[in-house]
Amino acid sequence: MREQNIGSKMARRLSGGVALAAFCGILGVPAPALADTASEIKALKDQIKRLEARMTEQAKTNAQVKNAINSAKTQPGLVAPPPVFVSFKNGLFVETEDKAFNFKIGGRMQIDGGFSSSADTTSRSNVGFRRAQLWIEGKAYKDWFYRFQYDFTNSGTQGIRDAYLAYRTKLLPESITSQPVTFQVGNFFEPFSMETTSSTSNITFLERAMPTVLAPSRHIGAAVGVGDKLWSVKTGIFSTSPQDTATAPPAGESQYWDVAARGTYAPIQQEDKLLHLGSSFRYHRPNNTTAGTNGAFLRPGAGTEREEADILGASGTWSRVPVAQDLSCAPPSNATTNATTFNTSVTGLAGLYYPFARRSSCLKYAYSYGFEAAATYGPLSLQAEYIATRYERDPLNAFLYSNGGGSSLQFSGYYVQGSYFLTGESKAEVYNGYDKNWSSPGTFGAIKIKNPVNKGGWGAWEIAARFSELNLNNGGLVDGNFVYAATVAGSAAQKALANTATLGGRQENLTIGLNWYPVNGFRLQANWTRVMTLVAASDRPFLNGDHPSIFLARANVFW
């Protein structure tokens, strides 16, 4: 339209030019001057023609584009591709303009190195990868979410970690919550414990506290969650895990299952102030599984998730239930334990009893519970948890199969920790309610660095301390020293007395930490851990009373 207006104005000017030339001729203006004017007029006419041709072609092109868009809108299945947003900040992130689809490719790499003083169950020095993970996560059709995470190296088994699909939809009225209800299925953390469900990229220390050996890790299952900024409730049913030693149950048996739930409430939630409270519960049904497929639960302390009791790896943690005291009463060997197969490891009274009851039938059920709290005031943060697990067993089976501890066993642990940011950052600012992290609500995210190194600052500096305890000893008719002696060289009667107790050890640790966050996605950590009290497990009396120390440093990169 603008070009048409320009053409019309030039035409009027040319018409005026012709009239002017005629008038000049009447007045006797020289012919050369008139010739120059005529040639200019001709050139201008040619330019007008070219502009008109370009305008016609442009109009045709615009019409074709408009027709194509209208056709795509009216034809089913044909939609014009929307524009996308692409970012390389802390991982590759791609999202459509309408935010209905997105995906992110991320990862985590943790490189450890350190040394210990004297414990015979850890390496004197060690350098290696703690974790090397890649993952992809995203959203589809606005309401569907997914995540797949793979660990290429670990102190436990490498392989799948998170692998789930979730659907989120608004079901509850605004008076209850403004957030959608979440339905989640796949492999992910059972809703239990603040420390357990927190990402290792964001926990204060290198490893989770000792009581988390009594908490469930990732398992295959289905869960539903609901909440808002200040509160959350998540519950689900779960079974085996890719991190189990073996995912198939013994021949002719069924795999174990859990029902777990966790609730959180943060009555104070401001930019630099926070008060968080929470509790968890889990019911466990073993279904005749043994430590061969359910070791993390039936031999606490000897599971696949490493924690501060074994931060240098090697031959096992300092505190864990011995193989011979597998809480299912299963034999330490891999012998078949169903009622129709002869078991050469069965001796004594059990030799008459085993055809009528499975050897793995000691444990009837178990349940765990926990309480958690966290508080933040400016750069100061405090956090604490208590976790306990109670095992209810068949006392006759336990007696006949010479497995100690009686009919009811209880193991427990707790930790108290505090940290302070010397550079003024606050964990309250990165607290994740259900509105920010529906998969693991009631946890802390990555620290927001006030003055990162890449902008001329010093980064964020944090000092921390933690005291933790784990108690895997349970009752009995004799004390620990008798159990140690009878285990090594006791008579049949003395070993029978020793077996009235389950002695997995008791341990108290003090850990001091220093963290430096130079830029987003990178953290350098250093931890020194001193074992203040060590009551050894019954199969390793030589560790009793030892006080080993461990220093460990980590480079933690995540994107």
XYZ file of N, CA and C in Angstrom, residues 217-369:
459
model
N 15.173 -46.310 49.405
C 15.756 -45.543 48.304
C 14.775 -45.535 47.140
N 15.296 -45.547 45.912
C 14.416 -45.584 44.736
C 13.843 -46.983 44.551
N 12.552 -47.062 44.240
C 11.893 -48.324 43.961
C 10.871 -48.130 42.850
N 10.530 -49.220 42.193
C 9.512 -49.180 41.149
C 8.138 -49.165 41.803
N 7.305 -48.216 41.398
C 5.994 -48.134 42.011
C 5.144 -47.038 41.410
N 4.060 -46.726 42.092
C 3.136 -45.682 41.673
C 2.796 -44.831 42.883
N 2.685 -43.526 42.680
C 2.435 -42.609 43.791
C 1.512 -41.494 43.348
N 0.884 -40.873 44.331
C 0.061 -39.694 44.088
C 0.487 -38.626 45.085
N 0.589 -37.383 44.595
C 1.013 -36.286 45.449
C 0.120 -35.079 45.293
N -0.027 -34.338 46.382
C -0.825 -33.113 46.366
C -0.187 -32.143 47.352
N -0.366 -30.851 47.114
C 0.210 -29.879 48.018
C 0.127 -28.479 47.464
N 0.856 -27.574 48.104
C 0.918 -26.180 47.686
C 2.244 -25.621 48.173
N 2.356 -24.319 48.222
C 3.613 -23.705 48.620
C 4.027 -24.107 50.026
N 3.069 -24.217 50.948
C 3.387 -24.427 52.354
C 3.288 -25.877 52.808
N 2.650 -26.758 52.043
C 2.428 -28.122 52.532
C 2.457 -29.119 51.377
N 2.637 -30.381 51.727
C 2.617 -31.452 50.721
C 2.303 -32.780 51.387
N 1.653 -33.659 50.626
C 1.409 -35.044 51.039
C 1.643 -35.913 49.812
N 2.458 -36.955 49.979
C 2.725 -37.882 48.879
C 2.703 -39.293 49.423
N 2.043 -40.200 48.711
C 1.967 -41.590 49.147
C 1.976 -42.501 47.928
N 2.419 -43.749 48.128
C 2.475 -44.672 47.005
C 2.760 -46.092 47.439
N 2.685 -47.008 46.485
C 2.995 -48.420 46.712
C 4.147 -48.798 45.804
N 5.128 -49.572 46.326
C 6.374 -49.835 45.627
C 6.792 -51.282 45.802
N 7.677 -51.723 44.906
C 8.242 -53.061 45.022
C 9.742 -52.997 44.752
N 10.245 -53.863 43.889
C 11.683 -54.014 43.708
C 12.326 -52.769 43.111
N 13.644 -52.762 43.065
C 14.411 -51.624 42.569
C 15.507 -52.111 41.628
N 15.848 -51.335 40.586
C 16.985 -51.703 39.735
C 18.298 -51.769 40.499
N 18.351 -51.167 41.696
C 19.568 -51.196 42.502
C 19.641 -52.406 43.426
N 18.595 -53.222 43.469
C 18.667 -54.457 44.241
C 19.689 -55.404 43.617
N 20.262 -56.258 44.464
C 21.239 -57.223 43.961
C 20.642 -58.097 42.876
N 19.399 -58.509 43.064
C 18.666 -59.274 42.063
C 17.210 -58.861 42.146
N 16.588 -58.631 41.006
C 15.209 -58.153 41.011
C 14.192 -59.280 41.046
N 14.610 -60.500 40.739
C 13.682 -61.634 40.766
C 13.692 -62.274 42.157
N 12.530 -62.610 42.710
C 12.470 -63.257 44.029
C 12.934 -64.709 43.933
N 13.120 -65.388 45.066
C 13.469 -66.814 45.024
C 12.422 -67.613 44.264
N 12.826 -68.779 43.764
C 11.919 -69.612 42.976
C 10.650 -69.927 43.753
N 9.508 -69.718 43.109
C 8.230 -70.012 43.727
C 7.737 -68.970 44.705
N 8.461 -67.844 44.865
C 8.086 -66.822 45.839
C 7.659 -65.526 45.146
N 7.286 -64.541 45.939
C 6.870 -63.239 45.430
C 7.837 -62.163 45.916
N 7.948 -61.087 45.136
C 8.822 -59.989 45.523
C 8.180 -59.168 46.643
N 9.000 -58.455 47.402
C 8.503 -57.642 48.506
C 7.728 -56.424 47.969
N 6.978 -55.779 48.853
C 6.343 -54.510 48.497
C 6.263 -53.589 49.707
N 6.216 -52.276 49.417
C 6.140 -51.227 50.436
C 4.926 -50.345 50.181
N 4.399 -49.776 51.248
C 3.492 -48.630 51.166
C 4.141 -47.512 51.970
N 4.363 -46.376 51.341
C 5.083 -45.284 52.002
C 4.314 -43.975 51.858
N 4.497 -43.076 52.833
C 3.846 -41.767 52.799
C 4.725 -40.752 53.527
N 4.676 -39.509 53.044
C 5.426 -38.420 53.685
C 4.591 -37.144 53.604
N 4.561 -36.421 54.714
C 3.875 -35.136 54.750
C 4.809 -34.053 55.239
N 4.698 -32.850 54.670
C 5.537 -31.723 55.076
C 4.675 -30.486 55.282
N 5.177 -29.582 56.128
C 4.481 -28.321 56.394
C 5.531 -27.273 56.723
N 5.442 -26.130 56.067
C 6.384 -25.035 56.285
C 5.604 -23.788 56.683
N 5.264 -23.619 57.965
C 4.455 -22.476 58.389
C 5.151 -21.134 58.212
N 6.488 -21.137 58.210
C 7.258 -19.917 57.952
C 8.074 -20.151 56.693
N 7.838 -19.342 55.681
C 8.563 -19.493 54.424
C 8.740 -18.109 53.788
N 9.883 -17.508 54.076
C 10.214 -16.191 53.546
C 11.561 -16.273 52.829
N 12.000 -15.150 52.276
C 13.232 -15.161 51.498
C 14.437 -15.529 52.341
N 14.462 -15.143 53.622
C 15.603 -15.448 54.484
C 15.199 -16.124 55.786
N 13.951 -16.612 55.870
C 13.496 -17.305 57.078
C 12.671 -18.519 56.665
N 12.862 -19.624 57.403
C 12.139 -20.850 57.073
C 11.971 -21.715 58.309
N 10.793 -22.331 58.432
C 10.581 -23.395 59.403
C 9.874 -24.521 58.679
N 10.501 -25.702 58.664
C 9.974 -26.868 57.954
C 9.799 -28.011 58.952
N 8.642 -28.692 58.873
C 8.353 -29.863 59.693
C 7.847 -30.973 58.781
N 8.144 -32.222 59.144
C 7.687 -33.324 58.316
C 7.731 -34.648 59.052
N 7.017 -35.618 58.505
C 7.047 -36.971 59.064
C 6.828 -37.970 57.936
N 7.290 -39.204 58.159
C 7.212 -40.254 57.137
C 6.815 -41.575 57.775
N 6.225 -42.449 56.952
C 5.863 -43.786 57.421
C 5.972 -44.754 56.246
N 6.440 -45.978 56.550
C 6.511 -47.038 55.535
C 6.120 -48.373 56.151
N 5.288 -49.116 55.447
C 4.950 -50.487 55.822
C 5.590 -51.409 54.790
N 6.303 -52.442 55.278
C 7.046 -53.331 54.392
C 6.547 -54.762 54.549
N 6.232 -55.402 53.436
C 5.822 -56.809 53.420
C 6.890 -57.601 52.671
N 7.630 -58.493 53.337
C 8.765 -59.144 52.688
C 8.396 -60.219 51.673
N 7.268 -60.907 51.881
C 6.846 -61.973 50.961
C 7.927 -63.020 50.717
N 8.607 -63.420 51.783
C 9.608 -64.493 51.705
C 10.833 -64.168 50.882
N 11.073 -62.918 50.597
C 12.335 -62.553 49.965
C 13.458 -62.666 50.990
N 14.675 -62.707 50.490
C 15.853 -62.821 51.346
C 16.798 -61.664 51.061
N 17.910 -61.641 51.791
C 18.885 -60.575 51.578
C 19.487 -60.631 50.185
N 19.331 -61.760 49.488
C 19.836 -61.844 48.126
C 19.094 -60.937 47.163
N 17.839 -60.616 47.478
C 17.065 -59.723 46.623
C 16.569 -58.488 47.362
N 16.745 -58.453 48.673
C 16.209 -57.362 49.479
C 17.203 -56.982 50.567
N 18.483 -56.924 50.197
C 19.541 -56.748 51.177
C 19.489 -55.430 51.922
N 19.094 -54.347 51.252
C 19.083 -53.046 51.904
C 18.140 -53.018 53.091
N 17.098 -53.844 53.060
C 16.138 -53.851 54.154
C 16.406 -54.970 55.153
N 16.788 -56.141 54.676
C 16.971 -57.290 55.556
C 18.353 -57.348 56.190
N 19.281 -56.557 55.675
C 20.591 -56.389 56.308
C 20.911 -54.902 56.335
N 20.272 -54.134 57.216
C 20.492 -52.679 57.246
C 21.969 -52.334 57.374
N 22.379 -51.331 56.652
C 23.787 -50.921 56.646
C 24.588 -51.551 55.541
N 24.031 -52.578 54.892
C 24.760 -53.270 53.822
C 24.034 -53.118 52.491
N 23.290 -52.033 52.341
C 22.529 -51.824 51.122
C 23.367 -51.276 49.987
N 22.693 -50.838 48.942
C 23.384 -50.380 47.738
C 23.686 -48.895 47.769
N 23.048 -48.128 48.651
C 23.301 -46.702 48.735
C 24.367 -46.438 49.794
N 25.490 -45.866 49.376
C 26.568 -45.576 50.310
C 26.232 -44.321 51.117
N 26.669 -44.273 52.375
C 26.486 -43.083 53.193
C 27.751 -42.844 54.007
N 27.690 -41.993 55.012
C 28.915 -41.522 55.649
C 29.667 -42.606 56.413
N 29.056 -43.747 56.701
C 29.769 -44.812 57.401
C 30.762 -45.526 56.493
N 30.699 -45.272 55.200
C 31.551 -46.020 54.275
C 31.995 -45.132 53.113
N 32.382 -43.904 53.393
C 32.614 -42.942 52.331
C 33.874 -43.224 51.511
N 34.716 -44.161 51.955
C 35.848 -44.570 51.120
C 35.663 -45.958 50.531
N 34.465 -46.501 50.645
C 34.190 -47.784 50.003
C 34.929 -48.940 50.652
N 35.536 -49.791 49.862
C 36.284 -50.980 50.283
C 35.335 -52.102 50.667
N 35.553 -52.753 51.821
C 34.887 -54.029 52.083
C 33.554 -53.908 52.804
N 33.039 -52.715 53.026
C 31.735 -52.608 53.667
C 31.722 -51.577 54.765
N 30.539 -51.228 55.209
C 30.396 -50.232 56.257
C 30.847 -50.783 57.601
N 31.067 -49.881 58.537
C 31.491 -50.295 59.874
C 30.334 -50.870 60.668
N 29.133 -50.399 60.406
C 27.954 -50.873 61.143
C 26.953 -51.437 60.156
N 26.736 -52.739 60.232
C 25.724 -53.382 59.394
C 25.417 -54.760 59.966
N 24.176 -55.211 59.752
C 23.745 -56.517 60.256
C 24.545 -57.609 59.542
N 25.126 -58.556 60.273
C 25.947 -59.602 59.645
C 25.143 -60.487 58.700
N 25.849 -61.166 57.802
C 25.214 -62.067 56.847
C 24.434 -63.162 57.570
N 25.015 -63.696 58.630
C 24.377 -64.813 59.327
C 23.091 -64.408 60.038
N 22.885 -63.096 60.206
C 21.685 -62.640 60.902
C 20.736 -61.909 59.960
N 20.743 -62.295 58.712
C 19.730 -61.843 57.754
C 18.365 -61.952 58.427
N 17.628 -60.840 58.513
C 16.422 -60.801 59.328
C 15.283 -61.655 58.789
N 15.458 -62.215 57.585
C 14.447 -63.139 57.072
C 14.715 -64.575 57.523
N 15.843 -64.806 58.204
C 16.293 -66.132 58.630
C 16.782 -66.985 57.461
N 16.967 -66.376 56.311
C 17.469 -67.139 55.165
C 18.929 -67.477 55.375
N 19.396 -68.574 54.799
C 20.798 -68.964 54.970
C 21.712 -68.009 54.228
N 22.962 -67.911 54.645
C 23.899 -67.028 53.954
C 24.249 -67.505 52.550
N 24.016 -68.787 52.259
C 24.315 -69.295 50.924
C 23.161 -68.984 49.990
N 23.328 -69.333 48.716
C 22.275 -69.121 47.733
C 21.417 -70.368 47.531
N 21.415 -71.272 48.517
C 20.653 -72.507 48.394
C 19.168 -72.214 48.279
N 18.485 -73.032 47.491
C 17.042 -72.881 47.331
C 16.364 -73.118 48.674
N 15.350 -72.311 48.987
C 14.762 -72.382 50.327
C 13.278 -72.695 50.304
N 12.763 -73.238 49.203
C 11.334 -73.568 49.248
C 11.125 -74.896 49.981
N 9.867 -75.202 50.239
C 9.553 -76.310 51.135
C 9.739 -77.676 50.495
N 9.999 -77.728 49.202
C 10.081 -79.032 48.541
C 11.501 -79.417 48.159
N 12.468 -78.557 48.455
C 13.845 -78.820 48.053
C 14.711 -78.995 49.292
N 15.542 -80.038 49.294
C 16.426 -80.288 50.432
C 17.468 -79.182 50.531
N 17.716 -78.725 51.741
C 18.646 -77.631 51.971
C 19.748 -78.135 52.896
N 20.941 -78.282 52.375
C 22.024 -78.858 53.166
C 22.499 -77.924 54.262
N 22.128 -76.641 54.187
C 22.590 -75.725 55.226
C 21.702 -75.760 56.470
N 20.606 -76.516 56.435
C 19.707 -76.611 57.579
C 20.210 -77.708 58.511
N 20.432 -77.372 59.775
C 20.943 -78.343 60.745
C 20.117 -78.273 62.019
N 20.360 -79.229 62.924
C 19.714 -79.213 64.233
C 18.213 -79.401 64.147
N 17.498 -78.722 65.050
C 16.046 -78.828 65.090
C 15.413 -78.409 63.775
N 16.048 -77.457 63.086
C 15.471 -76.982 61.827
C 15.460 -78.077 60.771
N 16.317 -79.107 60.931
C 16.313 -80.199 59.975
C 14.983 -80.938 59.962
N 14.285 -80.956 61.102
C 12.960 -81.570 61.159
C 11.861 -80.576 60.778
N 12.193 -79.303 60.854
C 11.164 -78.275 60.733
C 11.038 -77.714 59.324
N 12.168 -77.690 58.575
C 12.157 -76.942 57.327
C 11.155 -77.440 56.294
N 10.755 -78.722 56.235
C 9.772 -79.087 55.204
C 8.416 -78.422 55.400
N 8.163 -77.919 56.603
C 6.839 -77.386 56.896
C 6.796 -75.853 56.922
N 7.926 -75.202 56.788
C 7.960 -73.731 56.781
C 9.183 -73.267 56.007
N 9.003 -72.277 55.195
C 10.118 -71.736 54.412
C 11.145 -71.117 55.345
N 12.369 -71.283 54.969
C 13.411 -70.730 55.820
C 13.372 -69.202 55.824
N 12.850 -68.596 54.768
C 12.804 -67.134 54.701
C 11.524 -66.564 55.302
N 10.873 -67.332 56.172
C 9.578 -66.891 56.701
C 9.666 -66.322 58.110
N 10.853 -65.981 58.567
C 10.957 -65.400 59.906
C 10.251 -64.056 59.989
N 10.506 -63.192 59.027
C 9.961 -61.841 59.076
C 8.530 -61.823 58.545
N 7.601 -61.400 59.398
C 6.200 -61.303 58.974
C 5.927 -59.961 58.298
N 6.343 -58.893 58.932
C 6.204 -57.552 58.350
C 7.101 -56.607 59.129
N 7.264 -55.406 58.622
C 8.071 -54.399 59.294
C 7.514 -53.023 58.951
N 7.832 -52.058 59.782
C 7.418 -50.688 59.468
C 8.492 -49.707 59.940
N 8.590 -48.614 59.230
C 9.556 -47.553 59.538
C 8.805 -46.249 59.733
N 9.362 -45.375 60.546
C 8.769 -44.049 60.728
C 9.883 -43.041 60.972
